[in-house]
Amino acid sequence: DQQVKQNSPSLSVQEGRISILNCDYTNSMFDYFLWYKKYPAEGPTFLISISSIKDKNEDGRFTVFLNKSAKHLSLHIVPSQPGDSAVYFCAASAYSGAGSYQLTFGKGTKLSVIP
Amino acid sequence: GAGVSQSPSNKVTEKGKDVELRCDPISGHTALYWYRQSLGQGLEFLIYFQGNSAPDKSGLPSDRFSAERTGGSVSTLTIQRTQQEDSAVYLCASSRTSPGTSSNLAKNIQYFGAGTRLSVL
């Protein structure tokens, strides 16, 4: 069963508009959430994160919102730029009990920003 | 190097052969993770190293998969008797530390290599 779900495999947005990428999770033990961006033939690149004790974190054009009661987070990109076109992965971490904070990833959403 | 380095970038092998995938983490990062991404799937955790020990091997799919880390740095993931279902992109990530409390979680940001694309024919 998928513990982290990104239900939209793709999203197209006009340049300059807002991009909203969504992510849902089921494991209430997750305490840290991250967004990674991935270009073809490259590894995922860390973008922004949020602790479960917060509901919003902002970094430049990127803002992540966390709704713990709904087990939902979203990434907002404003304004969207063509260079933002990539696959975005939502990830969540929880202590595994075996010493690691392994990340559990969603399947990704491919964002296309149209000039 | 400045980032996580993985080699080879691509590997094509025949079913039944053994393969070794290498990961060189960011200098000074004590935690190292292996993940794999099969076609159309998210990244799947395989194994975690803290220093040279692997306290969490829970993601290894079978006993054909093993990994080691030496000198607290380079790690090798070995797949024996490869099968077609092993075809995937294998990603390595490192982070500065193994967090013990939630206040350290920011230090657990994992930085990824470009991956090794393994194709088993």
PDB file of C-alpha atoms in Angstrom:
ATOM      1  CA  ASP A   1       0.000   0.000   0.000  1.00  0.00           C
ATOM      2  CA  GLN A   2       1.219   3.444  -0.865  1.00  0.00           C
ATOM      3  CA  GLN A   3       1.880   5.576   2.184  1.00  0.00           C
ATOM      4  CA  VAL A   4       2.610   8.695   0.131  1.00  0.00           C
ATOM      5  CA  LYS A   5       0.380   9.441  -2.813  1.00  0.00           C
ATOM      6  CA  GLN A   6       0.643  11.964  -5.568  1.00  0.00           C
ATOM      7  CA  ASN A   7      -2.593  11.495  -7.443  1.00  0.00           C
ATOM      8  CA  SER A   8      -1.790  13.733 -10.391  1.00  0.00           C
ATOM      9  CA  PRO A   9       0.828  12.180 -12.645  1.00  0.00           C
ATOM     10  CA  SER A  10       1.102  15.397 -14.660  1.00  0.00           C
ATOM     11  CA  LEU A  11       0.251  19.090 -14.529  1.00  0.00           C
ATOM     12  CA  SER A  12       0.498  21.842 -17.143  1.00  0.00           C
ATOM     13  CA  VAL A  13       0.630  25.510 -16.179  1.00  0.00           C
ATOM     14  CA  GLN A  14       1.161  28.729 -18.074  1.00  0.00           C
ATOM     15  CA  GLU A  15       4.319  30.667 -17.341  1.00  0.00           C
ATOM     16  CA  GLY A  16       3.731  33.269 -14.646  1.00  0.00           C
ATOM     17  CA  ARG A  17       0.775  31.452 -13.108  1.00  0.00           C
ATOM     18  CA  ILE A  18       0.709  29.420  -9.900  1.00  0.00           C
ATOM     19  CA  SER A  19       1.569  25.720  -9.894  1.00  0.00           C
ATOM     20  CA  ILE A  20       0.022  23.652  -7.109  1.00  0.00           C
ATOM     21  CA  LEU A  21       1.271  20.123  -6.568  1.00  0.00           C
ATOM     22  CA  ASN A  22      -0.537  17.930  -4.085  1.00  0.00           C
ATOM     23  CA  CYS A  23       0.467  15.040  -1.895  1.00  0.00           C
ATOM     24  CA  ASP A  24      -1.468  12.856   0.554  1.00  0.00           C
ATOM     25  CA  TYR A  25      -0.087  10.496   3.140  1.00  0.00           C
ATOM     26  CA  THR A  26      -1.491   7.801   5.378  1.00  0.00           C
ATOM     27  CA  ASN A  27       1.176   7.197   8.023  1.00  0.00           C
ATOM     28  CA  SER A  28       0.574   9.439  11.032  1.00  0.00           C
ATOM     29  CA  MET A  29       4.126   8.725  12.219  1.00  0.00           C
ATOM     30  CA  PHE A  30       5.620  10.841   9.442  1.00  0.00           C
ATOM     31  CA  ASP A  31       7.171  13.902  11.057  1.00  0.00           C
ATOM     32  CA  TYR A  32       9.120  15.557   8.265  1.00  0.00           C
ATOM     33  CA  PHE A  33       8.117  16.205   4.692  1.00  0.00           C
ATOM     34  CA  LEU A  34      10.236  17.113   1.719  1.00  0.00           C
ATOM     35  CA  TRP A  35       9.812  18.009  -1.924  1.00  0.00           C
ATOM     36  CA  TYR A  36      12.380  16.954  -4.453  1.00  0.00           C
ATOM     37  CA  LYS A  37      12.664  18.041  -8.067  1.00  0.00           C
ATOM     38  CA  LYS A  38      14.047  15.745 -10.727  1.00  0.00           C
ATOM     39  CA  TYR A  39      15.234  16.482 -14.230  1.00  0.00           C
ATOM     40  CA  PRO A  40      15.726  13.644 -16.730  1.00  0.00           C
ATOM     41  CA  ALA A  41      18.945  11.669 -16.244  1.00  0.00           C
ATOM     42  CA  GLU A  42      19.671  13.437 -12.970  1.00  0.00           C
ATOM     43  CA  GLY A  43      19.088  12.472  -9.368  1.00  0.00           C
ATOM     44  CA  PRO A  44      16.374  14.150  -7.302  1.00  0.00           C
ATOM     45  CA  THR A  45      17.365  17.573  -5.987  1.00  0.00           C
ATOM     46  CA  PHE A  46      16.121  18.780  -2.616  1.00  0.00           C
ATOM     47  CA  LEU A  47      13.744  21.719  -2.961  1.00  0.00           C
ATOM     48  CA  ILE A  48      11.990  22.525   0.296  1.00  0.00           C
ATOM     49  CA  SER A  49      10.909  20.800   3.485  1.00  0.00           C
ATOM     50  CA  ILE A  50       8.558  21.218   6.410  1.00  0.00           C
ATOM     51  CA  SER A  51       8.436  19.795   9.888  1.00  0.00           C
ATOM     52  CA  SER A  52       5.190  18.348  11.186  1.00  0.00           C
ATOM     53  CA  ILE A  53       5.089  21.037  13.870  1.00  0.00           C
ATOM     54  CA  LYS A  54       4.605  23.725  11.232  1.00  0.00           C
ATOM     55  CA  ASP A  55       1.892  24.357   8.690  1.00  0.00           C
ATOM     56  CA  LYS A  56       3.783  26.507   6.217  1.00  0.00           C
ATOM     57  CA  ASN A  57       7.316  27.003   4.993  1.00  0.00           C
ATOM     58  CA  GLU A  58       8.334  29.479   2.348  1.00  0.00           C
ATOM     59  CA  ASP A  59      11.497  29.799   0.296  1.00  0.00           C
ATOM     60  CA  GLY A  60      11.413  32.333  -2.492  1.00  0.00           C
ATOM     61  CA  ARG A  61       8.900  31.247  -5.112  1.00  0.00           C
ATOM     62  CA  PHE A  62       8.262  27.959  -3.328  1.00  0.00           C
ATOM     63  CA  THR A  63       5.865  27.447  -0.433  1.00  0.00           C
ATOM     64  CA  VAL A  64       4.901  24.175   1.168  1.00  0.00           C
ATOM     65  CA  PHE A  65       1.676  23.875   3.161  1.00  0.00           C
ATOM     66  CA  LEU A  66       0.961  21.056   5.587  1.00  0.00           C
ATOM     67  CA  ASN A  67      -2.510  20.094   6.816  1.00  0.00           C
ATOM     68  CA  LYS A  68      -1.905  17.408   9.421  1.00  0.00           C
ATOM     69  CA  SER A  69      -5.547  16.731  10.159  1.00  0.00           C
ATOM     70  CA  ALA A  70      -6.151  16.002   6.490  1.00  0.00           C
ATOM     71  CA  LYS A  71      -2.747  14.305   6.045  1.00  0.00           C
ATOM     72  CA  HIS A  72      -2.201  16.517   3.053  1.00  0.00           C
ATOM     73  CA  LEU A  73       0.583  18.738   1.837  1.00  0.00           C
ATOM     74  CA  SER A  74       0.978  20.909  -1.179  1.00  0.00           C
ATOM     75  CA  LEU A  75       3.743  22.740  -2.973  1.00  0.00           C
ATOM     76  CA  HIS A  76       2.984  26.129  -4.493  1.00  0.00           C
ATOM     77  CA  ILE A  77       5.264  27.664  -7.092  1.00  0.00           C
ATOM     78  CA  VAL A  78       4.598  31.333  -7.828  1.00  0.00           C
ATOM     79  CA  PRO A  79       5.259  32.562 -10.451  1.00  0.00           C
ATOM     80  CA  SER A  80       5.933  29.419 -12.458  1.00  0.00           C
ATOM     81  CA  GLN A  81       8.836  29.518 -14.878  1.00  0.00           C
ATOM     82  CA  PRO A  82       9.735  27.221 -17.800  1.00  0.00           C
ATOM     83  CA  GLY A  83      12.825  26.069 -15.884  1.00  0.00           C
ATOM     84  CA  ASP A  84      10.503  24.646 -13.231  1.00  0.00           C
ATOM     85  CA  SER A  85       9.432  21.947 -15.691  1.00  0.00           C
ATOM     86  CA  ALA A  86      10.488  18.695 -14.031  1.00  0.00           C
ATOM     87  CA  VAL A  87       9.125  15.766 -12.048  1.00  0.00           C
ATOM     88  CA  TYR A  88       8.327  16.698  -8.452  1.00  0.00           C
ATOM     89  CA  PHE A  89       8.444  14.047  -5.756  1.00  0.00           C
ATOM     90  CA  CYS A  90       6.825  14.365  -2.395  1.00  0.00           C
ATOM     91  CA  ALA A  91       8.666  12.487   0.362  1.00  0.00           C
ATOM     92  CA  ALA A  92       8.024  11.841   4.023  1.00  0.00           C
ATOM     93  CA  SER A  93      10.241  10.567   6.791  1.00  0.00           C
ATOM     94  CA  ALA A  94       9.683   8.797  10.055  1.00  0.00           C
ATOM     95  CA  TYR A  95      12.043   7.055  12.394  1.00  0.00           C
ATOM     96  CA  SER A  96      12.218   3.470  11.182  1.00  0.00           C
ATOM     97  CA  GLY A  97      13.077   1.973  14.541  1.00  0.00           C
ATOM     98  CA  ALA A  98      16.226   0.561  13.012  1.00  0.00           C
ATOM     99  CA  GLY A  99      18.275   3.732  13.204  1.00  0.00           C
ATOM    100  CA  SER A 100      17.289   5.391   9.962  1.00  0.00           C
ATOM    101  CA  TYR A 101      15.000   8.137   8.769  1.00  0.00           C
ATOM    102  CA  GLN A 102      14.354   6.544   5.431  1.00  0.00           C
ATOM    103  CA  LEU A 103      12.296   8.556   3.010  1.00  0.00           C
ATOM    104  CA  THR A 104       9.042   7.274   1.587  1.00  0.00           C
ATOM    105  CA  PHE A 105       8.353   8.772  -1.806  1.00  0.00           C
ATOM    106  CA  GLY A 106       5.294   9.371  -3.907  1.00  0.00           C
ATOM    107  CA  LYS A 107       5.346   8.424  -7.582  1.00  0.00           C
ATOM    108  CA  GLY A 108       5.898  11.992  -8.710  1.00  0.00           C
ATOM    109  CA  THR A 109       4.047  14.663 -10.662  1.00  0.00           C
ATOM    110  CA  LYS A 110       5.436  15.857 -13.961  1.00  0.00           C
ATOM    111  CA  LEU A 111       5.090  19.632 -14.160  1.00  0.00           C
ATOM    112  CA  SER A 112       5.196  21.352 -17.531  1.00  0.00           C
ATOM    113  CA  VAL A 113       5.361  25.133 -17.538  1.00  0.00           C
ATOM    114  CA  ILE A 114       4.300  26.485 -20.897  1.00  0.00           C
ATOM    115  CA  PRO A 115       5.984  29.697 -22.081  1.00  0.00           C
TER     116      PRO A 115
ATOM    117  CA  GLY B   1      33.698  15.884  -5.188  1.00  0.00           C
ATOM    118  CA  ALA B   2      30.938  18.370  -4.493  1.00  0.00           C
ATOM    119  CA  GLY B   3      28.046  15.962  -4.866  1.00  0.00           C
ATOM    120  CA  VAL B   4      27.120  12.298  -4.649  1.00  0.00           C
ATOM    121  CA  SER B   5      28.786  10.344  -7.423  1.00  0.00           C
ATOM    122  CA  GLN B   6      27.522   7.029  -8.769  1.00  0.00           C
ATOM    123  CA  SER B   7      29.058   4.652 -11.246  1.00  0.00           C
ATOM    124  CA  PRO B   8      28.437   3.312 -13.754  1.00  0.00           C
ATOM    125  CA  SER B   9      25.725   5.596 -15.028  1.00  0.00           C
ATOM    126  CA  ASN B  10      24.331   2.793 -17.159  1.00  0.00           C
ATOM    127  CA  LYS B  11      24.752  -0.954 -16.865  1.00  0.00           C
ATOM    128  CA  VAL B  12      23.395  -3.594 -19.206  1.00  0.00           C
ATOM    129  CA  THR B  13      23.776  -7.175 -18.086  1.00  0.00           C
ATOM    130  CA  GLU B  14      22.480 -10.606 -18.881  1.00  0.00           C
ATOM    131  CA  LYS B  15      20.083 -12.437 -16.640  1.00  0.00           C
ATOM    132  CA  GLY B  16      21.968 -14.484 -14.068  1.00  0.00           C
ATOM    133  CA  LYS B  17      25.078 -12.300 -13.955  1.00  0.00           C
ATOM    134  CA  ASP B  18      26.250 -10.409 -10.873  1.00  0.00           C
ATOM    135  CA  VAL B  19      26.548  -6.623 -10.893  1.00  0.00           C
ATOM    136  CA  GLU B  20      28.195  -4.088  -8.606  1.00  0.00           C
ATOM    137  CA  LEU B  21      27.021  -0.514  -8.325  1.00  0.00           C
ATOM    138  CA  ARG B  22      29.165   2.106  -6.666  1.00  0.00           C
ATOM    139  CA  CYS B  23      28.308   5.215  -4.657  1.00  0.00           C
ATOM    140  CA  ASP B  24      30.694   7.922  -3.509  1.00  0.00           C
ATOM    141  CA  PRO B  25      28.856  10.143  -1.007  1.00  0.00           C
ATOM    142  CA  ILE B  26      29.436  13.784  -0.191  1.00  0.00           C
ATOM    143  CA  SER B  27      32.604  14.108   1.872  1.00  0.00           C
ATOM    144  CA  GLY B  28      31.824  14.132   5.578  1.00  0.00           C
ATOM    145  CA  HIS B  29      28.327  12.689   5.250  1.00  0.00           C
ATOM    146  CA  THR B  30      27.969   9.843   7.695  1.00  0.00           C
ATOM    147  CA  ALA B  31      24.588   8.545   6.562  1.00  0.00           C
ATOM    148  CA  LEU B  32      24.183   6.797   3.228  1.00  0.00           C
ATOM    149  CA  TYR B  33      21.010   5.384   1.645  1.00  0.00           C
ATOM    150  CA  TRP B  34      20.296   3.231  -1.388  1.00  0.00           C
ATOM    151  CA  TYR B  35      16.970   3.487  -3.209  1.00  0.00           C
ATOM    152  CA  ARG B  36      15.688   2.130  -6.478  1.00  0.00           C
ATOM    153  CA  GLN B  37      13.117   3.472  -8.871  1.00  0.00           C
ATOM    154  CA  SER B  38      11.345   1.019 -11.129  1.00  0.00           C
ATOM    155  CA  LEU B  39       9.490   2.245 -14.194  1.00  0.00           C
ATOM    156  CA  GLY B  40       6.466   4.321 -13.246  1.00  0.00           C
ATOM    157  CA  GLN B  41       7.113   3.970  -9.538  1.00  0.00           C
ATOM    158  CA  GLY B  42       8.377   6.187  -6.771  1.00  0.00           C
ATOM    159  CA  LEU B  43      11.700   5.687  -5.110  1.00  0.00           C
ATOM    160  CA  GLU B  44      11.847   2.570  -2.965  1.00  0.00           C
ATOM    161  CA  PHE B  45      14.145   2.407   0.070  1.00  0.00           C
ATOM    162  CA  LEU B  46      16.661  -0.439   0.069  1.00  0.00           C
ATOM    163  CA  ILE B  47      19.272  -0.007   2.802  1.00  0.00           C
ATOM    164  CA  TYR B  48      20.736   2.576   5.172  1.00  0.00           C
ATOM    165  CA  PHE B  49      24.324   2.937   6.407  1.00  0.00           C
ATOM    166  CA  GLN B  50      25.532   4.901   9.383  1.00  0.00           C
ATOM    167  CA  GLY B  51      29.281   4.877   9.044  1.00  0.00           C
ATOM    168  CA  ASN B  52      30.235   1.390   7.937  1.00  0.00           C
ATOM    169  CA  SER B  53      27.355  -0.404   9.586  1.00  0.00           C
ATOM    170  CA  ALA B  54      23.926  -1.024   8.115  1.00  0.00           C
ATOM    171  CA  PRO B  55      21.345  -0.857  10.907  1.00  0.00           C
ATOM    172  CA  ASP B  56      18.432  -0.873   8.466  1.00  0.00           C
ATOM    173  CA  LYS B  57      18.390  -3.396   5.638  1.00  0.00           C
ATOM    174  CA  SER B  58      14.633  -3.745   5.651  1.00  0.00           C
ATOM    175  CA  GLY B  59      14.178  -2.640   2.034  1.00  0.00           C
ATOM    176  CA  LEU B  60      16.426  -5.206   0.373  1.00  0.00           C
ATOM    177  CA  PRO B  61      14.023  -7.250  -1.779  1.00  0.00           C
ATOM    178  CA  SER B  62      15.851 -10.583  -1.564  1.00  0.00           C
ATOM    179  CA  ASP B  63      19.061 -12.218  -0.396  1.00  0.00           C
ATOM    180  CA  ARG B  64      20.488 -11.663  -3.868  1.00  0.00           C
ATOM    181  CA  PHE B  65      20.935  -8.021  -2.824  1.00  0.00           C
ATOM    182  CA  SER B  66      23.747  -6.971  -0.524  1.00  0.00           C
ATOM    183  CA  ALA B  67      25.678  -3.808   0.190  1.00  0.00           C
ATOM    184  CA  GLU B  68      28.757  -2.732   2.039  1.00  0.00           C
ATOM    185  CA  ARG B  69      30.415   0.498   2.963  1.00  0.00           C
ATOM    186  CA  THR B  70      34.093   0.904   3.706  1.00  0.00           C
ATOM    187  CA  GLY B  71      36.010   3.691   5.408  1.00  0.00           C
ATOM    188  CA  GLY B  72      32.756   5.447   6.160  1.00  0.00           C
ATOM    189  CA  SER B  73      32.715   6.586   2.558  1.00  0.00           C
ATOM    190  CA  VAL B  74      32.266   4.556  -0.629  1.00  0.00           C
ATOM    191  CA  SER B  75      29.439   2.053  -0.771  1.00  0.00           C
ATOM    192  CA  THR B  76      28.875  -0.841  -3.150  1.00  0.00           C
ATOM    193  CA  LEU B  77      25.500  -2.420  -3.875  1.00  0.00           C
ATOM    194  CA  THR B  78      25.813  -5.938  -5.252  1.00  0.00           C
ATOM    195  CA  ILE B  79      23.061  -7.837  -7.009  1.00  0.00           C
ATOM    196  CA  GLN B  80      23.767 -11.510  -7.562  1.00  0.00           C
ATOM    197  CA  ARG B  81      22.156 -13.646 -10.243  1.00  0.00           C
ATOM    198  CA  THR B  82      20.296 -10.685 -11.691  1.00  0.00           C
ATOM    199  CA  GLN B  83      16.707 -11.074 -12.835  1.00  0.00           C
ATOM    200  CA  GLN B  84      14.739  -8.981 -15.304  1.00  0.00           C
ATOM    201  CA  GLU B  85      12.662  -7.513 -12.488  1.00  0.00           C
ATOM    202  CA  ASP B  86      15.865  -6.002 -11.067  1.00  0.00           C
ATOM    203  CA  SER B  87      15.898  -3.551 -13.982  1.00  0.00           C
ATOM    204  CA  ALA B  88      15.545  -0.079 -12.455  1.00  0.00           C
ATOM    205  CA  VAL B  89      17.423   3.092 -11.639  1.00  0.00           C
ATOM    206  CA  TYR B  90      19.437   2.621  -8.467  1.00  0.00           C
ATOM    207  CA  LEU B  91      19.937   5.839  -6.533  1.00  0.00           C
ATOM    208  CA  CYS B  92      22.274   6.598  -3.704  1.00  0.00           C
ATOM    209  CA  ALA B  93      21.818   9.454  -1.253  1.00  0.00           C
ATOM    210  CA  SER B  94      23.861  10.796   1.627  1.00  0.00           C
ATOM    211  CA  SER B  95      23.112  13.091   4.510  1.00  0.00           C
ATOM    212  CA  ARG B  96      25.207  14.823   7.119  1.00  0.00           C
ATOM    213  CA  THR B  97      24.113  12.825  10.078  1.00  0.00           C
ATOM    214  CA  SER B  98      21.719  10.320  11.471  1.00  0.00           C
ATOM    215  CA  PRO B  99      19.206  12.397  13.356  1.00  0.00           C
ATOM    216  CA  GLY B 100      18.307  11.319  16.829  1.00  0.00           C
ATOM    217  CA  THR B 101      15.680  13.902  17.565  1.00  0.00           C
ATOM    218  CA  SER B 102      13.143  15.822  15.574  1.00  0.00           C
ATOM    219  CA  SER B 103      15.209  18.998  16.003  1.00  0.00           C
ATOM    220  CA  ASN B 104      17.884  17.391  13.858  1.00  0.00           C
ATOM    221  CA  LEU B 105      15.605  16.392  11.046  1.00  0.00           C
ATOM    222  CA  ALA B 106      16.808  19.220   8.837  1.00  0.00           C
ATOM    223  CA  LYS B 107      20.238  17.580   8.942  1.00  0.00           C
ATOM    224  CA  ASN B 108      18.685  14.502   7.419  1.00  0.00           C
ATOM    225  CA  ILE B 109      18.089  16.178   4.096  1.00  0.00           C
ATOM    226  CA  GLN B 110      19.292  13.579   1.664  1.00  0.00           C
ATOM    227  CA  TYR B 111      21.323  14.519  -1.373  1.00  0.00           C
ATOM    228  CA  PHE B 112      21.099  12.190  -4.324  1.00  0.00           C
ATOM    229  CA  GLY B 113      23.429  11.012  -7.028  1.00  0.00           C
ATOM    230  CA  ALA B 114      22.339  10.756 -10.653  1.00  0.00           C
ATOM    231  CA  GLY B 115      21.763   7.030 -10.311  1.00  0.00           C
ATOM    232  CA  THR B 116      22.751   3.886 -12.172  1.00  0.00           C
ATOM    233  CA  ARG B 117      20.290   2.662 -14.772  1.00  0.00           C
ATOM    234  CA  LEU B 118      20.418  -1.122 -14.674  1.00  0.00           C
ATOM    235  CA  SER B 119      18.975  -3.117 -17.559  1.00  0.00           C
ATOM    236  CA  VAL B 120      18.818  -6.891 -17.224  1.00  0.00           C
ATOM    237  CA  LEU B 121      18.258  -8.628 -20.551  1.00  0.00           C
TER     238      LEU B 121
END
